Every structure is written in structure tokens, then in C-alpha cells.
Coordinates of N, CA, C and O in Angstrom, one line a residue:
X233 N 3.5 -33.1 -8.7 CA 2.9 -32.6 -7.4 C 4.2 -31.0 -7.0 O 3.3 -30.3 -6.7
X234 N 4.9 -31.1 -8.0 CA 5.8 -29.6 -7.6 C 4.2 -28.5 -7.9 O 4.5 -27.5 -7.3
X235 N 3.5 -28.6 -9.1 CA 2.5 -27.6 -9.7 C 1.0 -27.1 -8.2 O 0.7 -26.2 -8.1
X236 N 1.2 -28.5 -7.7 CA 0.1 -28.5 -6.8 C 1.2 -27.7 -5.0 O 0.1 -27.0 -4.7
X237 N 1.9 -27.9 -4.8 CA 2.9 -27.2 -3.8 C 3.0 -25.8 -4.4 O 2.5 -24.5 -3.9
X238 N 2.6 -25.3 -5.9 CA 3.5 -24.2 -6.4 C 1.4 -23.4 -5.6 O 2.0 -22.0 -5.7
X239 N 0.7 -23.7 -7.0 CA -0.6 -23.5 -6.2 C -1.0 -23.1 -4.5 O -1.4 -21.9 -4.4
X240 N -0.8 -24.1 -3.7 CA -1.0 -24.3 -2.6 C -0.8 -23.0 -2.1 O -0.7 -22.0 -1.0
X241 N 0.5 -22.9 -2.5 CA 1.8 -21.4 -1.4 C 1.2 -20.8 -2.5 O 1.2 -19.3 -1.4
X242 N 0.6 -20.0 -3.9 CA 0.4 -19.0 -4.0 C -1.0 -18.8 -2.9 O -1.3 -17.2 -3.1
X243 N -1.7 -19.7 -3.5 CA -3.2 -19.4 -2.5 C -2.8 -18.7 -1.2 O -3.6 -17.5 -0.5
X244 N -2.1 -19.7 -0.2 CA -1.1 -19.6 1.1 C -1.4 -17.8 1.0 O -1.3 -16.9 2.1
X245 N -0.2 -17.4 -0.3 CA 0.3 -16.1 -0.3 C -0.4 -14.5 -0.3 O -0.3 -14.2 -0.4
X246 N -1.5 -15.8 -0.9 CA -2.8 -14.3 -1.5 C -3.6 -14.1 0.2 O -4.3 -13.1 0.9
X247 N -3.6 -15.1 1.3 CA -4.3 -14.7 1.7 C -3.9 -14.3 3.0 O -4.3 -13.7 4.2
X248 N -2.1 -14.7 3.8 CA -0.8 -14.0 4.1 C -1.3 -12.8 4.4 O -1.5 -12.2 2.9
X249 N -0.9 -12.0 5.3 CA -1.8 -10.0 4.7 C 0.1 -10.2 5.3 O 0.9 -9.8 5.7
X250 N 0.8 -9.0 3.5 CA 1.8 -9.9 4.1 C 1.7 -7.8 3.2 O 1.2 -7.5 1.9
X251 N 2.8 -7.4 3.5 CA 2.9 -5.8 2.4 C 3.8 -5.9 1.6 O 3.6 -4.1 1.0
X252 N 4.5 -6.6 0.6 CA 5.4 -6.9 0.3 C 3.9 -7.0 -1.4 O 3.7 -7.5 -1.2
X253 N 4.5 -5.7 -2.1 CA 3.0 -5.2 -3.1 C 3.6 -6.1 -4.5 O 2.3 -6.5 -4.4
X254 N 4.1 -6.9 -4.4 CA 4.1 -8.5 -5.6 C 3.3 -10.0 -5.1 O 3.2 -10.2 -6.0
X255 N 3.9 -9.9 -3.8 CA 3.1 -11.2 -2.9 C 1.0 -10.8 -3.9 O 0.3 -11.5 -2.9
X256 N 0.5 -9.7 -3.3 CA -1.4 -9.1 -3.8 C -1.7 -9.2 -4.9 O -2.8 -9.7 -5.2
X257 N -0.6 -9.7 -5.9 CA -1.1 -10.9 -7.5 C -0.6 -11.8 -7.6 O 0.0 -12.0 -8.3
X258 N -1.0 -11.9 -8.8 CA -0.8 -13.4 -9.2 C 0.3 -12.8 -10.5 O 0.4 -11.9 -10.7
X259 N 1.6 -13.9 -10.6 CA 2.6 -13.3 -11.9 C 2.4 -13.4 -12.9 O 2.2 -12.2 -13.1
X260 N 1.5 -13.7 -13.3 CA 0.5 -12.9 -15.0 C -0.9 -11.8 -14.7 O 0.0 -10.8 -15.1
X261 N -0.6 -11.5 -13.3 CA -1.0 -10.1 -12.9 C -0.4 -9.6 -12.7 O -0.6 -8.1 -13.9
X262 N 1.2 -8.8 -12.4 CA 2.5 -8.5 -12.7 C 2.2 -8.9 -13.9 O 2.7 -6.7 -14.7
X263 N 2.8 -9.3 -15.0 CA 3.6 -9.2 -16.5 C 2.0 -8.1 -16.7 O 3.1 -7.0 -17.5
X264 N 0.1 -8.3 -17.2 CA -0.4 -7.6 -17.0 C 0.2 -6.2 -17.0 O 0.3 -5.2 -17.6
X265 N 0.3 -5.9 -15.8 CA 0.4 -4.4 -15.0 C 1.8 -4.1 -15.5 O 2.4 -2.8 -16.2
X266 N 2.7 -4.7 -16.2 CA 4.8 -4.1 -16.2 C 4.8 -4.4 -18.2 O 4.4 -2.8 -18.3
X267 N 3.4 -4.7 -18.6 CA 2.7 -4.0 -20.2 C 2.2 -3.1 -20.2 O 3.0 -2.2 -21.2
X268 N 1.4 -2.1 -19.2 CA 0.5 -1.1 -19.3 C 1.9 -0.3 -19.1 O 1.2 1.0 -19.6
X269 N 2.1 -0.4 -17.8 CA 3.5 0.5 -17.4 C 4.0 1.0 -18.9 O 5.1 2.2 -19.5
X270 N 4.4 0.1 -18.7 CA 5.3 -0.2 -19.8 C 5.0 1.1 -21.2 O 5.5 1.9 -22.1
X271 N 3.7 0.8 -21.9 CA 3.0 1.3 -22.4 C 2.8 3.7 -22.1 O 2.5 4.0 -22.9
X272 N 2.2 3.4 -21.1 CA 2.2 4.7 -20.1 C 3.5 5.3 -19.9 O 3.9 6.5 -20.0
X273 N 4.8 4.1 -19.9 CA 5.3 4.9 -19.6 C 7.2 5.3 -20.7 O 7.3 4.9 -21.5
X274 N 6.3 6.3 -21.3 CA 6.6 6.8 -23.1 C 7.7 6.5 -23.2 O 8.4 6.2 -24.3
X275 N 8.6 7.1 -22.2 CA 9.7 7.9 -22.7 C 10.9 6.5 -22.6 O 12.7 6.3 -22.6
X276 N 10.4 5.3 -21.6 CA 10.8 4.2 -21.9 C 12.2 4.4 -20.7 O 12.8 3.7 -19.9
X277 N 12.2 5.2 -19.4 CA 13.3 6.1 -18.3 C 12.5 4.6 -17.1 O 13.1 5.7 -15.9
X278 N 11.4 4.1 -16.9 CA 11.3 3.5 -15.5 C 10.2 4.4 -15.0 O 10.1 3.8 -13.6
X279 N 10.1 5.9 -15.8 CA 9.1 6.4 -14.1 C 7.9 7.4 -15.1 O 8.6 7.6 -16.1
X280 N 6.8 7.3 -14.6 CA 5.4 8.1 -15.6 C 5.8 9.4 -14.8 O 5.8 9.2 -13.7
X281 N 6.0 10.2 -15.7 CA 5.9 11.6 -15.5 C 4.8 12.2 -16.1 O 4.3 11.6 -17.2
X282 N 4.3 13.2 -15.5 CA 2.8 13.7 -16.3 C 3.6 13.6 -18.0 O 2.1 13.7 -18.6
X283 N 4.6 13.9 -18.7 CA 4.8 13.8 -20.8 C 4.1 12.9 -20.9 O 3.5 12.5 -22.3
X284 N 4.8 11.3 -19.6 CA 4.1 9.8 -20.5 C 2.8 10.5 -20.5 O 2.3 9.4 -20.7
X285 N 1.4 10.6 -19.1 CA 0.3 10.7 -19.5 C 0.1 11.2 -20.6 O -0.7 10.6 -21.4
X286 N 0.3 12.6 -20.8 CA -0.4 13.3 -21.7 C -0.7 12.7 -23.9 O -1.1 12.5 -23.9
X287 N 1.5 12.5 -23.0 CA 1.7 11.1 -24.7 C 0.2 10.2 -24.9 O 0.0 9.7 -26.0
X288 N 0.0 9.6 -23.5 CA -0.3 8.3 -23.9 C -2.2 8.5 -24.0 O -2.5 8.3 -24.2
X289 N -2.9 9.7 -23.0 CA -4.1 10.3 -24.0 C -4.0 10.4 -24.8 O -4.7 10.7 -25.9
X290 N -3.1 11.2 -25.5 CA -2.4 12.3 -27.0 C -3.6 10.6 -27.6 O -4.7 10.6 -28.9
X291 N -2.5 9.2 -28.1 CA -2.3 8.2 -28.0 C -3.6 7.4 -28.2 O -4.6 7.1 -29.1
X292 N -4.5 8.1 -27.1 CA -5.9 7.8 -26.8 C -7.7 8.5 -27.2 O -7.9 8.4 -27.1
X293 N -6.7 9.5 -28.0 CA -7.7 10.4 -28.5 C -8.2 11.5 -28.1 O -8.5 12.6 -28.4
X294 N -7.4 11.7 -26.8 CA -7.7 13.4 -26.1 C -6.6 14.3 -25.4 O -5.7 13.7 -25.1
X295 N -6.8 15.2 -26.3 CA -5.4 15.9 -27.0 C -5.8 17.2 -25.6 O -4.6 17.8 -25.2
X296 N -7.1 17.6 -25.4 CA -6.4 18.2 -24.5 C -6.4 18.1 -22.6 O -7.6 18.5 -21.9
X297 N -5.9 17.9 -22.5 CA -6.0 17.2 -20.7 C -5.5 18.0 -20.0 O -4.4 19.0 -20.5
X298 N -6.0 17.9 -18.3 CA -5.7 19.6 -17.8 C -4.4 19.1 -17.1 O -4.6 18.0 -16.2
X299 N -3.5 20.2 -16.7 CA -2.7 19.4 -16.2 C -2.7 19.9 -14.7 O -1.9 18.9 -14.2
X300 N -3.7 19.9 -14.1 CA -4.3 19.9 -13.2 C -4.1 18.4 -12.6 O -4.5 17.4 -11.8
X301 N -5.6 17.7 -13.5 CA -5.9 16.5 -13.9 C -4.6 15.1 -13.3 O -4.2 14.9 -12.6
X302 N -4.0 16.1 -14.5 CA -2.7 14.7 -14.5 C -1.5 14.8 -13.5 O -1.2 13.6 -13.1
X303 N -1.3 16.2 -12.5 CA -0.7 16.3 -11.3 C -1.1 15.4 -10.2 O -0.8 15.0 -9.4
X304 N -2.6 15.7 -10.2 CA -3.2 14.2 -9.3 C -3.9 13.6 -9.2 O -3.3 13.1 -8.1
X305 N -3.1 13.2 -9.8 CA -2.8 11.9 -11.3 C -1.5 11.9 -9.8 O -1.4 10.3 -9.7
X306 N -0.5 12.1 -10.6 CA 0.8 11.5 -10.0 C 1.3 11.4 -8.5 O 2.5 11.1 -8.5
X307 N 0.1 13.0 -8.3 CA 0.5 12.4 -6.7 C 0.0 11.7 -5.9 O 0.6 12.0 -4.6
X308 N -0.7 11.2 -6.5 CA -1.6 9.8 -5.5 C 0.3 8.7 -5.1 O -0.2 8.4 -4.3
X309 N 0.8 8.4 -6.6 CA 2.1 8.1 -6.1 C 3.1 8.7 -5.3 O 4.1 7.9 -4.8
X310 N 2.5 9.6 -4.4 CA 3.5 10.1 -3.0 C 5.5 10.6 -3.3 O 6.4 10.1 -2.3
X311 N 5.3 10.6 -5.0 CA 6.7 10.2 -5.0 C 6.9 9.9 -6.4 O 5.4 9.9 -7.8
X312 N 7.4 9.2 -7.5 CA 8.3 8.8 -8.6 C 7.7 8.4 -8.8 O 7.6 7.4 -7.9
X313 N 6.6 8.1 -10.2 CA 6.6 6.1 -10.7 C 7.1 5.5 -11.1 O 6.9 5.9 -12.4
X314 N 7.6 5.2 -9.8 CA 8.1 3.6 -11.4 C 7.3 2.7 -11.4 O 6.3 2.7 -10.3
X315 N 7.5 1.6 -11.3 CA 6.8 0.2 -11.6 C 6.1 0.0 -10.2 O 5.0 -0.4 -9.9
X316 N 7.4 -0.5 -8.9 CA 6.4 -1.1 -7.7 C 5.7 0.3 -7.7 O 4.9 -0.7 -6.4
X317 N 5.6 1.5 -7.4 CA 4.5 2.3 -6.8 C 3.6 2.1 -7.5 O 2.4 2.4 -7.0
X318 N 3.3 2.0 -8.8 CA 2.0 2.2 -9.7 C 1.6 0.5 -9.8 O 0.6 1.2 -9.5
X319 N 2.3 -0.6 -9.1 CA 1.6 -1.3 -8.6 C 1.0 -1.7 -7.3 O -0.1 -2.1 -7.2
X320 N 1.7 -0.6 -6.9 CA 1.1 -0.6 -5.2 C 0.1 0.4 -5.5 O -1.4 0.3 -4.8
X321 N -0.2 1.3 -6.7 CA -1.5 1.6 -6.5 C -2.7 1.4 -6.8 O -3.4 1.8 -6.5
X322 N -2.1 0.6 -7.7 CA -3.5 -0.3 -7.8 C -4.0 -1.3 -6.7 O -4.9 -1.7 -6.6
X323 N -2.8 -1.7 -6.4 CA -2.8 -3.3 -4.8 C -3.7 -1.5 -4.5 O -4.5 -2.5 -4.1
X324 N -3.8 -1.0 -3.8 CA -4.5 0.2 -3.2 C -6.0 0.3 -3.9 O -7.3 -0.1 -2.6
X325 N -6.2 0.6 -4.9 CA -8.0 0.5 -5.5 C -8.3 -0.5 -4.9 O -9.3 -0.6 -5.6
X326 N -7.1 -2.5 -5.4 CA -8.1 -2.9 -5.4 C -8.4 -3.9 -4.1 O -9.4 -5.2 -4.3
X327 N -7.6 -4.3 -3.5 CA -7.2 -4.5 -2.3 C -8.1 -3.4 -1.0 O -8.2 -3.6 0.3
X328 N -8.0 -2.4 -1.6 CA -8.9 -1.7 -0.1 C -8.1 -0.8 0.7 O -8.7 -0.5 1.2
X329 N -6.9 -0.7 0.4 CA -5.7 -0.3 1.4 C -5.7 1.2 1.3 O -6.5 2.1 0.3
X330 N -6.0 2.0 2.4 CA -7.2 2.6 2.6 C -6.0 4.0 2.5 O -4.4 4.0 2.9
X331 N -5.8 5.1 2.5 CA -5.0 6.0 2.2 C -4.0 6.3 3.4 O -4.1 6.5 4.2
X332 N -2.5 6.5 3.1 CA -1.9 6.8 4.4 C -1.8 7.8 4.6 O -2.9 7.8 6.5
X333 N -2.8 8.8 4.6 CA -3.6 10.2 5.7 C -5.1 9.5 6.1 O -4.8 10.3 7.1
X334 N -5.9 8.7 6.0 CA -6.8 8.5 5.9 C -6.3 7.6 6.9 O -7.0 7.7 8.7
X335 N -5.0 6.3 7.7 CA -4.5 5.9 8.4 C -4.5 6.7 9.9 O -4.3 6.4 10.3
X336 N -3.6 7.5 8.7 CA -2.8 8.7 10.1 C -4.1 9.3 10.7 O -4.2 9.4 12.4
X337 N -4.8 9.7 10.5 CA -5.6 10.6 10.7 C -7.4 9.8 11.5 O -7.3 9.9 13.1
X338 N -6.6 8.3 11.6 CA -7.9 7.6 12.6 C -6.7 6.9 13.7 O -7.8 7.5 14.7
X339 N -5.4 7.4 13.6 CA -4.2 6.6 15.1 C -4.6 8.5 16.0 O -4.2 7.8 16.8
X340 N -4.3 9.4 15.3 CA -4.9 10.5 15.5 C -5.5 10.6 16.6 O -6.2 11.6 17.3
X341 N -6.7 9.9 16.5 CA -7.9 10.8 17.3 C -7.4 9.9 18.2 O -8.8 9.4 19.3
X342 N -6.6 8.5 18.6 CA -6.1 7.5 19.9 C -5.2 8.6 20.4 O -4.4 7.2 21.1
X343 N -4.5 10.1 19.9 CA -3.3 10.3 20.2 C -3.8 11.9 20.7 O -3.5 12.5 20.1
X344 N -4.5 12.5 22.1 CA -5.4 13.8 21.8 C -4.1 14.8 22.5 O -4.2 15.6 21.4
X345 N -2.9 13.7 22.4 CA -1.5 14.5 22.8 C -0.4 15.2 21.7 O 0.3 16.2 21.7
X346 N -0.7 14.2 19.9 CA -0.6 14.8 19.2 C 1.1 14.1 19.7 O 2.2 14.8 18.7
X347 N 1.3 13.3 20.1 CA 2.6 12.6 20.7 C 2.8 11.9 19.1 O 4.1 12.1 19.0
X348 N 2.5 11.1 18.6 CA 3.2 10.6 17.3 C 3.4 8.7 17.9 O 3.1 8.0 17.4
X349 N 2.3 8.4 19.2 CA 2.9 7.2 19.7 C 1.3 7.3 20.6 O 0.3 7.9 20.5
X350 N 1.1 5.7 20.5 CA -0.4 4.8 21.3 C -0.1 4.0 21.8 O 1.1 3.8 21.7
X351 N 0.2 4.2 23.1 CA -0.3 3.0 23.7 C -0.6 1.9 22.9 O -1.8 1.0 23.3
X352 N 0.1 0.6 23.3 CA 0.5 -0.9 22.8 C -1.0 -1.9 23.7 O -1.2 -2.1 22.8
X353 N -1.5 -1.7 24.9 CA -1.8 -2.8 26.1 C -3.2 -1.8 25.9 O -5.3 -2.6 25.3
X354 N -3.6 -0.7 25.7 CA -5.2 0.5 25.5 C -5.0 -0.1 24.4 O -6.8 -0.3 23.9
X355 N -4.5 0.0 23.2 CA -4.8 -0.1 21.6 C -5.5 -1.2 21.0 O -6.3 -2.1 20.5
X356 N -4.2 -2.6 21.5 CA -5.2 -3.7 22.4 C -6.4 -4.5 22.8 O -6.9 -4.7 22.2
X357 N -7.2 -3.1 23.7 CA -8.2 -3.3 24.0 C -9.2 -2.5 23.0 O -10.2 -3.3 23.0
X358 N -9.0 -1.8 22.6 CA -10.1 -1.2 22.1 C -10.5 -2.1 20.5 O -11.2 -2.0 20.3
X359 N -9.1 -2.7 20.2 CA -8.8 -3.7 18.9 C -10.1 -4.9 19.1 O -10.3 -5.2 18.5
X360 N -9.7 -5.1 20.4 CA -10.4 -6.4 20.9 C -12.0 -6.3 21.1 O -12.8 -7.5 21.1
X361 N -12.0 -5.5 21.4 CA -13.3 -4.6 22.3 C -14.6 -3.4 21.3 O -15.4 -3.3 21.5
X362 N -14.4 -3.0 20.0 CA -14.9 -1.8 19.9 C -15.1 -2.6 18.5 O -14.2 -3.6 17.5
X363 N -16.3 -2.0 17.8 CA -16.8 -2.4 15.9 C -16.1 -4.0 15.4 O -17.1 -4.4 16.5
X364 N -15.1 -3.7 14.5 CA -15.0 -5.5 13.9 C -13.7 -5.6 14.6 O -12.6 -6.1 15.0
X365 N -14.0 -6.3 15.4 CA -13.7 -7.2 17.4 C -12.3 -8.3 16.9 O -12.4 -9.0 15.2
X366 N -11.1 -8.1 17.3 CA -9.9 -8.7 16.4 C -9.7 -9.4 17.7 O -10.2 -9.4 18.8
X367 N -9.9 -10.4 17.2 CA -9.5 -11.4 18.1 C -7.3 -11.3 18.3 O -7.2 -10.8 18.0
X368 N -7.4 -12.2 20.0 CA -6.2 -12.1 21.0 C -5.0 -12.0 19.6 O -4.2 -11.1 18.4
X369 N -4.8 -12.9 18.4 CA -4.7 -13.6 17.5 C -4.0 -12.8 16.6 O -3.1 -12.3 16.4
X370 N -5.0 -12.2 16.2 CA -5.0 -11.1 14.8 C -4.1 -9.8 15.4 O -3.8 -9.0 14.5
X371 N -5.0 -9.2 16.7 CA -3.7 -7.7 17.1 C -2.5 -8.9 17.6 O -1.6 -7.7 17.0
X372 N -2.3 -10.4 17.9 CA -0.4 -10.4 17.6 C -0.3 -10.2 16.6 O 1.5 -9.4 16.2
X373 N -0.9 -10.0 15.2 CA -0.1 -10.0 13.7 C 0.0 -8.7 13.7 O 1.1 -9.1 12.9
X374 N -1.2 -7.5 13.7 CA -1.1 -6.6 13.2 C 0.2 -5.6 14.5 O 0.7 -5.5 14.0
X375 N 0.8 -6.4 15.3 CA 1.3 -5.9 16.5 C 3.0 -6.3 15.6 O 3.9 -5.7 16.5
X376 N 3.4 -7.9 14.7 CA 4.2 -8.0 14.3 C 5.5 -7.1 13.6 O 6.1 -7.2 14.2
X377 N 4.3 -6.6 13.3 CA 5.4 -5.4 12.2 C 5.8 -4.3 12.9 O 6.0 -2.9 12.7
X378 N 4.8 -4.3 13.9 CA 4.5 -2.3 14.2 C 5.6 -2.2 15.2 O 6.2 -2.8 16.2
X379 N 5.8 -0.9 15.3 CA 6.8 -0.4 15.9 C 6.7 -0.5 16.8 O 6.1 0.8 17.1
X380 N 7.3 -0.9 17.8 CA 6.5 -0.6 19.6 C 8.4 -0.3 20.1 O 9.0 -0.6 20.3
X381 N 8.1 0.9 21.6 CA 9.2 1.1 21.8 C 9.3 0.5 23.6 O 8.2 -0.4 23.7
X382 N 10.1 0.7 23.8 CA 10.6 0.0 25.2 C 9.1 0.7 25.8 O 9.5 -1.2 26.7
X383 N 9.0 1.4 26.2 CA 7.8 1.9 27.1 C 6.7 1.2 26.3 O 6.4 1.2 27.3
X384 N 6.5 0.2 25.2 CA 5.1 -0.1 24.9 C 3.9 0.7 24.8 O 3.2 0.4 23.9
X385 N 4.5 1.6 23.0 CA 4.1 3.0 22.8 C 3.9 2.6 21.4 O 6.0 2.1 20.4
X386 N 3.7 2.4 20.7 CA 3.5 2.2 19.2 C 3.9 3.8 18.7 O 2.9 4.5 18.7
X387 N 5.0 3.7 16.9 CA 5.1 5.0 17.2 C 4.2 4.5 15.2 O 4.2 3.5 14.3
X388 N 3.0 5.3 15.2 CA 1.6 4.8 14.2 C 2.1 5.7 12.9 O 2.0 5.3 11.9
X389 N 2.9 6.6 13.8 CA 3.3 7.4 11.7 C 4.3 6.2 11.4 O 3.6 6.3 9.7
X390 N 5.4 5.4 11.9 CA 5.8 4.8 10.6 C 5.5 3.3 10.6 O 5.2 2.9 9.6
X391 N 4.2 2.7 11.4 CA 2.9 1.6 11.7 C 2.7 1.7 9.8 O 2.2 1.4 9.2
X392 N 1.7 2.9 10.0 CA 1.8 3.4 8.6 C 1.9 3.2 7.5 O 1.3 3.6 5.7
X393 N 3.0 4.6 7.3 CA 4.1 3.7 5.7 C 4.2 2.5 6.2 O 3.6 2.0 4.1
X394 N 4.9 1.9 7.2 CA 4.7 0.2 6.9 C 3.0 0.2 6.1 O 3.3 -1.0 5.1
X395 N 2.1 0.2 6.8 CA 1.3 0.1 6.1 C 0.8 -0.3 4.6 O 0.2 -1.0 3.7
X396 N 1.4 1.0 4.6 CA 1.2 1.5 3.3 C 1.9 1.2 1.8 O 1.9 1.7 0.8
X397 N 3.7 1.6 2.7 CA 4.3 1.0 1.5 C 4.8 0.1 1.5 O 6.1 0.1 0.6
X398 N 4.8 -0.6 2.4 CA 5.7 -2.4 2.8 C 6.2 -2.0 3.7 O 6.6 -1.0 4.1
X399 N 6.9 -2.7 4.0 CA 8.7 -3.5 4.8 C 9.1 -3.4 4.5 O 9.5 -4.3 4.1
X400 N 10.6 -2.5 4.9 CA 11.9 -3.4 4.5 C 12.4 -5.1 4.8 O 12.6 -5.2 3.7
X401 N 11.9 -4.2 6.5 CA 12.4 -6.1 6.1 C 12.4 -7.5 5.2 O 12.6 -8.0 5.4
X402 N 10.9 -7.5 5.3 CA 10.7 -8.1 4.8 C 10.2 -8.7 3.3 O 10.3 -9.4 2.2
X403 N 11.2 -7.2 2.4 CA 11.6 -6.8 0.8 C 12.8 -7.5 0.8 O 13.1 -7.8 -0.4
X404 N 13.2 -8.4 2.1 CA 15.1 -8.0 1.9 C 15.7 -9.5 2.1 O 13.8 -10.5 2.0

């Protein structure tokens, strides 16, 4: 019975729209990513750096790796690549999360004055009436994590960060 409960919980967790990167994968997948991370983190300091990537490529037989290519890889992490960032990068690739700048660009279309805010009510109307129409419940769920000020405006820069990096409130 306990294993059935755990299985059901895991299934619900996979369907839930949760920004915690660890909820995106099964425990066995996380373990595999941890092993891969350990293989790449050559100096075992918990962060993947350019030298780690060079040494990994060398072990795979590719000795002439372009520094620009390595920098490009590292820049995908938008900072030091520890295991959580590593997992997030795979989560984005596997689950189709758009990069933060793509999401920001989309929000800027609704912010012609460049204030960094969009009106909650106007945005709700757009979400429910354009393209992939959201239901009222889906909009409520999306707004649950959205930083909304007292005047009803969404701070979309903060929201983009939450979408792409997770919400600290969820992780604690």
C-alpha cells in the first residue's frame, strides 16, 4: 500500500506545475544526472568550470575544443554550474522551458512603456482569449506564484526569474 501511495504521489508531482527542479525528475534520473555531473566535475569541487569541460572532452578523445564553445556552454548556466543548475539546464532542455530572455521578450510585448509591469486584469483577459486559451483556473494557478503589487500589476521580470529558476518559497 505504501508503494502505491508513493507511486501516486510521484505521478501527481510530475503533473503539478512546480518550479522546483528536483520535482521534474524521478529519483533514479536524479541519481544518473548526479553521476554524469561527477564525471564532468573533474576536480570534484562541486562546480563545472571550463577546465572540467576540457578534461572531459579530452577523456572522450576530443583534444582541440574551442574555448568559445566551452564558454558558450558555461554561459547557459547564467552563473556557476553546480548540480542544481546542471539539473535545471537538463530540465529546460527536456521539458521545453524557454530561456529567461525569451520569456522576458514575450512579456515586453505587453509593456510598451518598458515599466517592467503588466496589468493583471488585462493579462488575464489576454491569456483567456488569445492563442492557447487558458481557463480561469489555469490563470489563477499561474498568478499564484506571480509577484503582484497592490495596484494589480505583475512584476514580470521577477516572474520570469521564478519561472526559469524556481521560487525560493517553494524550495523551503
